[in-house]
PDB file of C-alpha atoms in Angstrom:
ATOM      1  CA  MET A   1       0.482  33.192  -1.220  1.00 67.00           C
ATOM      2  CA  VAL A   2      -2.784  31.528  -2.242  1.00 72.00           C
ATOM      3  CA  ASP A   3      -5.913  32.457  -0.319  1.00 74.00           C
ATOM      4  CA  SER A   4      -7.980  29.338   0.388  1.00 75.00           C
ATOM      5  CA  SER A   5     -11.117  31.345  -0.390  1.00 79.00           C
ATOM      6  CA  GLU A   6      -9.953  31.432  -4.026  1.00 89.00           C
ATOM      7  CA  ILE A   7     -10.201  27.643  -4.236  1.00 95.00           C
ATOM      8  CA  ILE A   8     -13.489  26.208  -5.465  1.00 96.00           C
ATOM      9  CA  ILE A   9     -14.684  22.601  -5.470  1.00 97.00           C
ATOM     10  CA  ARG A  10     -16.726  21.566  -8.495  1.00 97.00           C
ATOM     11  CA  PRO A  11     -17.630  18.602 -10.726  1.00 97.00           C
ATOM     12  CA  TYR A  12     -15.086  17.452 -13.287  1.00 97.00           C
ATOM     13  CA  ARG A  13     -15.298  18.711 -16.877  1.00 97.00           C
ATOM     14  CA  SER A  14     -13.708  17.084 -19.921  1.00 96.00           C
ATOM     15  CA  SER A  15     -11.518  20.185 -20.366  1.00 97.00           C
ATOM     16  CA  ASP A  16      -9.874  19.260 -17.034  1.00 97.00           C
ATOM     17  CA  TYR A  17      -8.548  15.983 -18.427  1.00 97.00           C
ATOM     18  CA  GLN A  18      -4.886  16.817 -19.004  1.00 96.00           C
ATOM     19  CA  SER A  19      -4.530  18.728 -15.739  1.00 97.00           C
ATOM     20  CA  THR A  20      -6.159  15.812 -13.917  1.00 97.00           C
ATOM     21  CA  LEU A  21      -3.732  13.336 -15.474  1.00 96.00           C
ATOM     22  CA  ASN A  22      -0.771  15.551 -14.578  1.00 95.00           C
ATOM     23  CA  ILE A  23      -1.803  15.725 -10.911  1.00 96.00           C
ATOM     24  CA  LEU A  24      -2.483  11.996 -10.623  1.00 95.00           C
ATOM     25  CA  ASN A  25       0.696  11.035 -12.486  1.00 91.00           C
ATOM     26  CA  ALA A  26       2.729  13.221 -10.138  1.00 91.00           C
ATOM     27  CA  GLY A  27       1.091  11.477  -7.184  1.00 89.00           C
ATOM     28  CA  PHE A  28       1.790   8.033  -8.629  1.00 84.00           C
ATOM     29  CA  LYS A  29       5.446   8.970  -9.134  1.00 80.00           C
ATOM     30  CA  GLU A  30       5.756  10.116  -5.518  1.00 81.00           C
ATOM     31  CA  CYS A  31       4.498   6.705  -4.402  1.00 73.00           C
ATOM     32  CA  SER A  32       7.041   4.887  -6.573  1.00 61.00           C
ATOM     33  CA  HIS A  33      10.101   6.813  -5.342  1.00 58.00           C
ATOM     34  CA  TRP A  34      12.934   4.312  -4.864  1.00 52.00           C
ATOM     35  CA  LEU A  35      13.703   5.341  -1.266  1.00 56.00           C
ATOM     36  CA  ILE A  36      10.087   4.736  -0.179  1.00 58.00           C
ATOM     37  CA  ASN A  37      10.144   1.334  -1.828  1.00 55.00           C
ATOM     38  CA  TYR A  38      13.482   0.470  -0.254  1.00 55.00           C
ATOM     39  CA  ARG A  39      12.568   1.306   3.333  1.00 59.00           C
ATOM     40  CA  MET A  40       9.261  -0.596   3.108  1.00 58.00           C
ATOM     41  CA  GLY A  41      11.109  -3.882   3.397  1.00 56.00           C
ATOM     42  CA  PHE A  42      13.140  -2.854   6.447  1.00 59.00           C
ATOM     43  CA  ASP A  43      10.536  -2.583   9.169  1.00 60.00           C
ATOM     44  CA  PRO A  44      11.469  -5.068  11.952  1.00 58.00           C
ATOM     45  CA  ARG A  45       7.768  -5.435  12.744  1.00 60.00           C
ATOM     46  CA  ARG A  46       7.199  -7.016   9.331  1.00 60.00           C
ATOM     47  CA  ILE A  47       8.074 -10.573   8.344  1.00 58.00           C
ATOM     48  CA  THR A  48       9.674  -9.238   5.159  1.00 63.00           C
ATOM     49  CA  PHE A  49      12.446  -7.725   7.271  1.00 67.00           C
ATOM     50  CA  TRP A  50      13.322 -11.121   8.727  1.00 63.00           C
ATOM     51  CA  ILE A  51      13.078 -12.801   5.337  1.00 69.00           C
ATOM     52  CA  GLN A  52      15.648 -10.341   4.018  1.00 71.00           C
ATOM     53  CA  MET A  53      17.875 -10.987   7.013  1.00 77.00           C
ATOM     54  CA  CYS A  54      17.673 -14.739   6.335  1.00 79.00           C
ATOM     55  CA  VAL A  55      18.494 -14.169   2.674  1.00 77.00           C
ATOM     56  CA  ALA A  56      21.505 -12.052   3.646  1.00 78.00           C
ATOM     57  CA  LEU A  57      22.770 -14.771   6.015  1.00 82.00           C
ATOM     58  CA  ALA A  58      22.313 -17.438   3.353  1.00 84.00           C
ATOM     59  CA  LEU A  59      24.195 -15.358   0.796  1.00 79.00           C
ATOM     60  CA  TYR A  60      26.976 -14.773   3.318  1.00 78.00           C
ATOM     61  CA  HIS A  61      27.432 -18.491   3.991  1.00 80.00           C
ATOM     62  CA  LEU A  62      27.240 -19.388   0.298  1.00 80.00           C
ATOM     63  CA  SER A  63      29.756 -16.755  -0.788  1.00 82.00           C
ATOM     64  CA  GLN A  64      33.374 -17.803  -0.960  1.00 79.00           C
ATOM     65  CA  GLU A  65      34.615 -14.241  -0.587  1.00 83.00           C
ATOM     66  CA  PHE A  66      33.227 -11.207   1.215  1.00 86.00           C
ATOM     67  CA  ASN A  67      33.274  -9.185  -2.011  1.00 85.00           C
ATOM     68  CA  HIS A  68      31.038 -11.801  -3.638  1.00 84.00           C
ATOM     69  CA  PHE A  69      28.640 -11.526  -0.708  1.00 83.00           C
ATOM     70  CA  LEU A  70      28.470  -7.739  -1.053  1.00 85.00           C
ATOM     71  CA  LEU A  71      27.768  -8.053  -4.775  1.00 86.00           C
ATOM     72  CA  LEU A  72      24.996 -10.606  -4.258  1.00 82.00           C
ATOM     73  CA  GLU A  73      23.446  -8.606  -1.426  1.00 80.00           C
ATOM     74  CA  LEU A  74      23.493  -5.475  -3.585  1.00 83.00           C
ATOM     75  CA  LEU A  75      21.735  -7.428  -6.321  1.00 84.00           C
ATOM     76  CA  ALA A  76      19.121  -8.634  -3.821  1.00 79.00           C
ATOM     77  CA  GLN A  77      18.444  -5.080  -2.653  1.00 76.00           C
ATOM     78  CA  LEU A  78      18.108  -3.869  -6.235  1.00 78.00           C
ATOM     79  CA  ILE A  79      15.482  -6.571  -6.767  1.00 77.00           C
ATOM     80  CA  VAL A  80      13.565  -5.262  -3.744  1.00 72.00           C
ATOM     81  CA  ILE A  81      13.698  -1.684  -5.048  1.00 72.00           C
ATOM     82  CA  CYS A  82      12.692  -2.716  -8.570  1.00 75.00           C
ATOM     83  CA  SER A  83       9.801  -4.833  -7.331  1.00 71.00           C
ATOM     84  CA  GLY A  84       8.344  -1.856  -5.492  1.00 70.00           C
ATOM     85  CA  TYR A  85       8.745   0.398  -8.502  1.00 73.00           C
ATOM     86  CA  CYS A  86       7.210  -2.177 -10.852  1.00 75.00           C
ATOM     87  CA  MET A  87       4.274  -2.655  -8.505  1.00 73.00           C
ATOM     88  CA  PHE A  88       3.407   1.042  -8.330  1.00 76.00           C
ATOM     89  CA  ASP A  89       4.119   1.579 -12.022  1.00 78.00           C
ATOM     90  CA  GLY A  90       1.832  -1.327 -12.870  1.00 79.00           C
ATOM     91  CA  TYR A  91      -0.887   0.278 -10.754  1.00 81.00           C
ATOM     92  CA  ARG A  92      -0.365   3.609 -12.549  1.00 84.00           C
ATOM     93  CA  ARG A  93      -0.469   2.044 -16.003  1.00 87.00           C
ATOM     94  CA  ASN A  94      -3.604   0.092 -15.162  1.00 89.00           C
ATOM     95  CA  ALA A  95      -5.363   3.242 -13.940  1.00 89.00           C
ATOM     96  CA  LEU A  96      -4.425   5.145 -17.092  1.00 86.00           C
ATOM     97  CA  ARG A  97      -5.824   2.473 -19.375  1.00 92.00           C
ATOM     98  CA  THR A  98      -8.995   1.809 -17.379  1.00 94.00           C
ATOM     99  CA  ASP A  99     -10.718   4.429 -15.209  1.00 95.00           C
ATOM    100  CA  LEU A 100      -8.637   7.334 -16.573  1.00 95.00           C
ATOM    101  CA  ALA A 101      -8.605   6.247 -20.204  1.00 94.00           C
ATOM    102  CA  ASP A 102     -11.025   8.796 -21.699  1.00 96.00           C
ATOM    103  CA  GLU A 103     -11.422  12.529 -21.232  1.00 96.00           C
ATOM    104  CA  ASP A 104     -15.030  12.161 -20.074  1.00 96.00           C
ATOM    105  CA  LEU A 105     -13.910   9.756 -17.309  1.00 97.00           C
ATOM    106  CA  LYS A 106     -16.969   7.620 -18.013  1.00 96.00           C
ATOM    107  CA  HIS A 107     -15.837   5.003 -15.503  1.00 96.00           C
ATOM    108  CA  TRP A 108     -16.646   7.534 -12.788  1.00 97.00           C
ATOM    109  CA  THR A 109     -19.311   9.719 -14.379  1.00 95.00           C
ATOM    110  CA  GLY A 110     -21.026   7.460 -16.913  1.00 94.00           C
ATOM    111  CA  GLU A 111     -23.881   6.240 -14.683  1.00 94.00           C
ATOM    112  CA  GLY A 112     -24.767   9.491 -12.967  1.00 94.00           C
ATOM    113  CA  PRO A 113     -23.788  11.045  -9.619  1.00 95.00           C
ATOM    114  CA  GLN A 114     -25.889   8.573  -7.642  1.00 96.00           C
ATOM    115  CA  THR A 115     -23.462   5.816  -8.700  1.00 97.00           C
ATOM    116  CA  GLY A 116     -20.153   7.609  -9.087  1.00 97.00           C
ATOM    117  CA  GLY A 117     -18.481  10.898  -9.795  1.00 97.00           C
ATOM    118  CA  PHE A 118     -15.275  12.829 -10.229  1.00 98.00           C
ATOM    119  CA  ILE A 119     -14.648  16.131  -8.453  1.00 98.00           C
ATOM    120  CA  VAL A 120     -11.857  18.682  -8.792  1.00 98.00           C
ATOM    121  CA  ALA A 121     -10.485  21.634  -6.865  1.00 98.00           C
ATOM    122  CA  GLU A 122      -9.774  24.728  -8.934  1.00 97.00           C
ATOM    123  CA  CYS A 123      -7.762  27.868  -8.215  1.00 95.00           C
ATOM    124  CA  SER A 124      -7.611  30.763 -10.702  1.00 91.00           C
ATOM    125  CA  GLY A 125      -8.748  28.480 -13.506  1.00 93.00           C
ATOM    126  CA  GLN A 126      -6.179  25.776 -12.682  1.00 95.00           C
ATOM    127  CA  VAL A 127      -7.109  22.306 -11.486  1.00 97.00           C
ATOM    128  CA  ILE A 128      -5.121  21.710  -8.300  1.00 97.00           C
ATOM    129  CA  GLY A 129      -6.762  18.627  -6.785  1.00 97.00           C
ATOM    130  CA  THR A 130      -8.882  15.602  -7.611  1.00 98.00           C
ATOM    131  CA  VAL A 131     -11.086  13.014  -5.954  1.00 98.00           C
ATOM    132  CA  SER A 132     -13.597  10.429  -7.152  1.00 98.00           C
ATOM    133  CA  TYR A 133     -16.129   8.039  -5.678  1.00 98.00           C
ATOM    134  CA  LYS A 134     -17.941   4.901  -6.797  1.00 97.00           C
ATOM    135  CA  LYS A 135     -20.718   2.705  -5.456  1.00 97.00           C
ATOM    136  CA  VAL A 136     -19.310  -0.641  -4.333  1.00 97.00           C
ATOM    137  CA  ASP A 137     -22.319  -2.092  -2.507  1.00 96.00           C
ATOM    138  CA  ASP A 138     -25.772  -1.126  -1.301  1.00 96.00           C
ATOM    139  CA  GLY A 139     -25.299   1.900   0.925  1.00 96.00           C
ATOM    140  CA  VAL A 140     -21.513   1.806   0.510  1.00 98.00           C
ATOM    141  CA  ALA A 141     -19.335   4.030  -1.679  1.00 98.00           C
ATOM    142  CA  GLU A 142     -15.577   4.112  -2.002  1.00 98.00           C
ATOM    143  CA  LEU A 143     -13.388   7.190  -2.274  1.00 98.00           C
ATOM    144  CA  TYR A 144     -10.598   7.110  -4.871  1.00 97.00           C
ATOM    145  CA  ARG A 145      -8.069   9.299  -6.657  1.00 97.00           C
ATOM    146  CA  LEU A 146      -7.593  11.861  -3.886  1.00 97.00           C
ATOM    147  CA  SER A 147      -4.572  13.875  -4.948  1.00 96.00           C
ATOM    148  CA  VAL A 148      -3.453  17.495  -4.610  1.00 97.00           C
ATOM    149  CA  ASP A 149      -0.834  19.422  -6.571  1.00 96.00           C
ATOM    150  CA  LYS A 150       2.209  19.664  -4.293  1.00 93.00           C
ATOM    151  CA  ASP A 151       2.328  23.481  -4.741  1.00 93.00           C
ATOM    152  CA  PHE A 152      -1.123  23.766  -3.148  1.00 94.00           C
ATOM    153  CA  ARG A 153      -0.797  21.411  -0.205  1.00 92.00           C
ATOM    154  CA  GLY A 154      -1.332  22.651   3.323  1.00 90.00           C
ATOM    155  CA  LEU A 155      -4.359  24.734   2.311  1.00 93.00           C
ATOM    156  CA  GLY A 156      -7.000  22.191   3.300  1.00 94.00           C
ATOM    157  CA  VAL A 157      -7.719  21.191  -0.313  1.00 96.00           C
ATOM    158  CA  ALA A 158      -7.702  17.456   0.394  1.00 97.00           C
ATOM    159  CA  SER A 159     -10.108  17.894   3.306  1.00 97.00           C
ATOM    160  CA  ARG A 160     -12.479  19.954   1.197  1.00 97.00           C
ATOM    161  CA  LEU A 161     -12.415  17.370  -1.592  1.00 98.00           C
ATOM    162  CA  SER A 162     -12.991  14.529   0.852  1.00 97.00           C
ATOM    163  CA  ASN A 163     -15.817  16.393   2.557  1.00 97.00           C
ATOM    164  CA  GLU A 164     -17.459  17.068  -0.795  1.00 97.00           C
ATOM    165  CA  VAL A 165     -17.520  13.334  -1.521  1.00 98.00           C
ATOM    166  CA  LEU A 166     -19.024  12.681   1.910  1.00 97.00           C
ATOM    167  CA  LYS A 167     -21.694  15.319   1.293  1.00 97.00           C
ATOM    168  CA  VAL A 168     -22.610  13.945  -2.128  1.00 97.00           C
ATOM    169  CA  CYS A 169     -22.690  10.359  -0.868  1.00 97.00           C
ATOM    170  CA  LYS A 170     -24.933  11.302   2.030  1.00 97.00           C
ATOM    171  CA  GLN A 171     -27.206  13.146  -0.388  1.00 97.00           C
ATOM    172  CA  TYR A 172     -27.641   9.956  -2.424  1.00 97.00           C
ATOM    173  CA  GLY A 173     -28.385   7.785   0.571  1.00 96.00           C
ATOM    174  CA  TYR A 174     -25.034   6.144   1.279  1.00 97.00           C
ATOM    175  CA  GLY A 175     -24.385   5.284   4.899  1.00 97.00           C
ATOM    176  CA  THR A 176     -20.713   4.349   4.628  1.00 98.00           C
ATOM    177  CA  VAL A 177     -17.705   5.601   2.664  1.00 98.00           C
ATOM    178  CA  GLN A 178     -14.615   3.445   2.514  1.00 98.00           C
ATOM    179  CA  VAL A 179     -11.129   4.244   1.272  1.00 98.00           C
ATOM    180  CA  SER A 180      -7.783   2.461   1.023  1.00 95.00           C
ATOM    181  CA  THR A 181      -4.206   3.654   0.866  1.00 92.00           C
ATOM    182  CA  THR A 182      -0.818   2.071   1.541  1.00 85.00           C
ATOM    183  CA  HIS A 183       1.178   2.222   4.754  1.00 82.00           C
ATOM    184  CA  SER A 184       4.112   3.796   2.890  1.00 78.00           C
ATOM    185  CA  GLN A 185       1.936   6.856   2.172  1.00 85.00           C
ATOM    186  CA  ILE A 186       2.320   8.131   5.705  1.00 85.00           C
ATOM    187  CA  SER A 187       0.723  11.521   5.049  1.00 89.00           C
ATOM    188  CA  ALA A 188      -2.357   9.820   3.542  1.00 92.00           C
ATOM    189  CA  VAL A 189      -2.735   7.472   6.537  1.00 93.00           C
ATOM    190  CA  GLN A 190      -2.422  10.439   8.895  1.00 94.00           C
ATOM    191  CA  PHE A 191      -4.920  12.427   6.825  1.00 96.00           C
ATOM    192  CA  TYR A 192      -7.650   9.791   7.100  1.00 97.00           C
ATOM    193  CA  HIS A 193      -7.081   9.354  10.830  1.00 97.00           C
ATOM    194  CA  ARG A 194      -7.191  13.118  11.310  1.00 96.00           C
ATOM    195  CA  ASN A 195     -10.407  13.458   9.313  1.00 96.00           C
ATOM    196  CA  GLY A 196     -12.398  10.965  11.340  1.00 95.00           C
ATOM    197  CA  TYR A 197     -12.032   7.803   9.270  1.00 97.00           C
ATOM    198  CA  THR A 198     -11.755   4.558  11.225  1.00 97.00           C
ATOM    199  CA  GLU A 199      -8.916   2.224  10.310  1.00 97.00           C
ATOM    200  CA  MET A 200     -10.293  -1.269   9.730  1.00 96.00           C
ATOM    201  CA  LYS A 201      -7.395  -3.502   8.734  1.00 93.00           C
ATOM    202  CA  ARG A 202      -4.003  -3.817   7.082  1.00 88.00           C
ATOM    203  CA  PHE A 203      -3.128  -6.540   4.621  1.00 84.00           C
ATOM    204  CA  PRO A 204      -0.430  -7.297   2.011  1.00 78.00           C
ATOM    205  CA  TYR A 205      -0.819  -5.308  -1.199  1.00 73.00           C
ATOM    206  CA  SER A 206       0.172  -8.044  -3.592  1.00 64.00           C
ATOM    207  CA  ARG A 207       1.361 -11.625  -3.425  1.00 55.00           C
ATOM    208  CA  SER A 208       3.272 -10.892  -6.632  1.00 47.00           C
ATOM    209  CA  TYR A 209       5.684  -8.605  -4.757  1.00 49.00           C
ATOM    210  CA  PRO A 210       6.004 -10.080  -1.259  1.00 52.00           C
ATOM    211  CA  CYS A 211       9.568  -8.953  -0.636  1.00 51.00           C
ATOM    212  CA  ASN A 212       8.780  -5.250  -0.323  1.00 55.00           C
ATOM    213  CA  GLY A 213       6.301  -5.691   2.531  1.00 65.00           C
ATOM    214  CA  LEU A 214       3.787  -3.124   1.290  1.00 74.00           C
ATOM    215  CA  LEU A 215       0.522  -3.059   3.246  1.00 81.00           C
ATOM    216  CA  VAL A 216      -2.886  -1.763   2.223  1.00 88.00           C
ATOM    217  CA  VAL A 217      -4.565   0.270   4.958  1.00 93.00           C
ATOM    218  CA  SER A 218      -8.366   0.345   4.722  1.00 96.00           C
ATOM    219  CA  PHE A 219     -10.613   2.919   6.378  1.00 98.00           C
ATOM    220  CA  ILE A 220     -14.343   3.545   6.656  1.00 97.00           C
ATOM    221  CA  LYS A 221     -16.433   6.521   7.723  1.00 97.00           C
ATOM    222  CA  GLN A 222     -20.060   6.323   8.747  1.00 97.00           C
ATOM    223  CA  LEU A 223     -22.248   9.133   7.430  1.00 95.00           C
TER     224      LEU A 223
END
């Protein structure tokens, strides 16, 4: 059993690079799980649910045999699942070739802590969590890349990482921290609500993948 007092929060070092990638890649893969992607399109409160119902009815009327209908409907559902996976995988690939492309993480750290930074949680010499922040406007910073190794969840690591970003941002004169997640990441949405962030709005993630119904949930916190 890990004692939370053994966990320290500190600035990122280049020697943390591979461990950081492993944690973030694991988080990306959790988001792209096929079951999560599948159920996103089947919320009756979302228009995507009714679009899929209309597609199913159209396929039923166009099919000459019930077996043909089942085959076409299966194909349609596979398209929904694949679109969700491709969307998250595209996000992961883009992150790896942009803000996570070099071991110094210059995207986050290259202009000094007043503009951006990358922070890790460490336990017994092992990186177990990550978070970053970046200036997006005067007095406004955004929190990114909050992820915790699944073997160390439930120990308050995410809260400590988030609070460290808030402390640093306040130190450098920011008045607002914003953050976004997706509605399919239920634990993340609950985390931000629980930690005093105010939900601002929800909007479609991408017009390129409308059939999966994924929503971005944006939050802010005043410092």
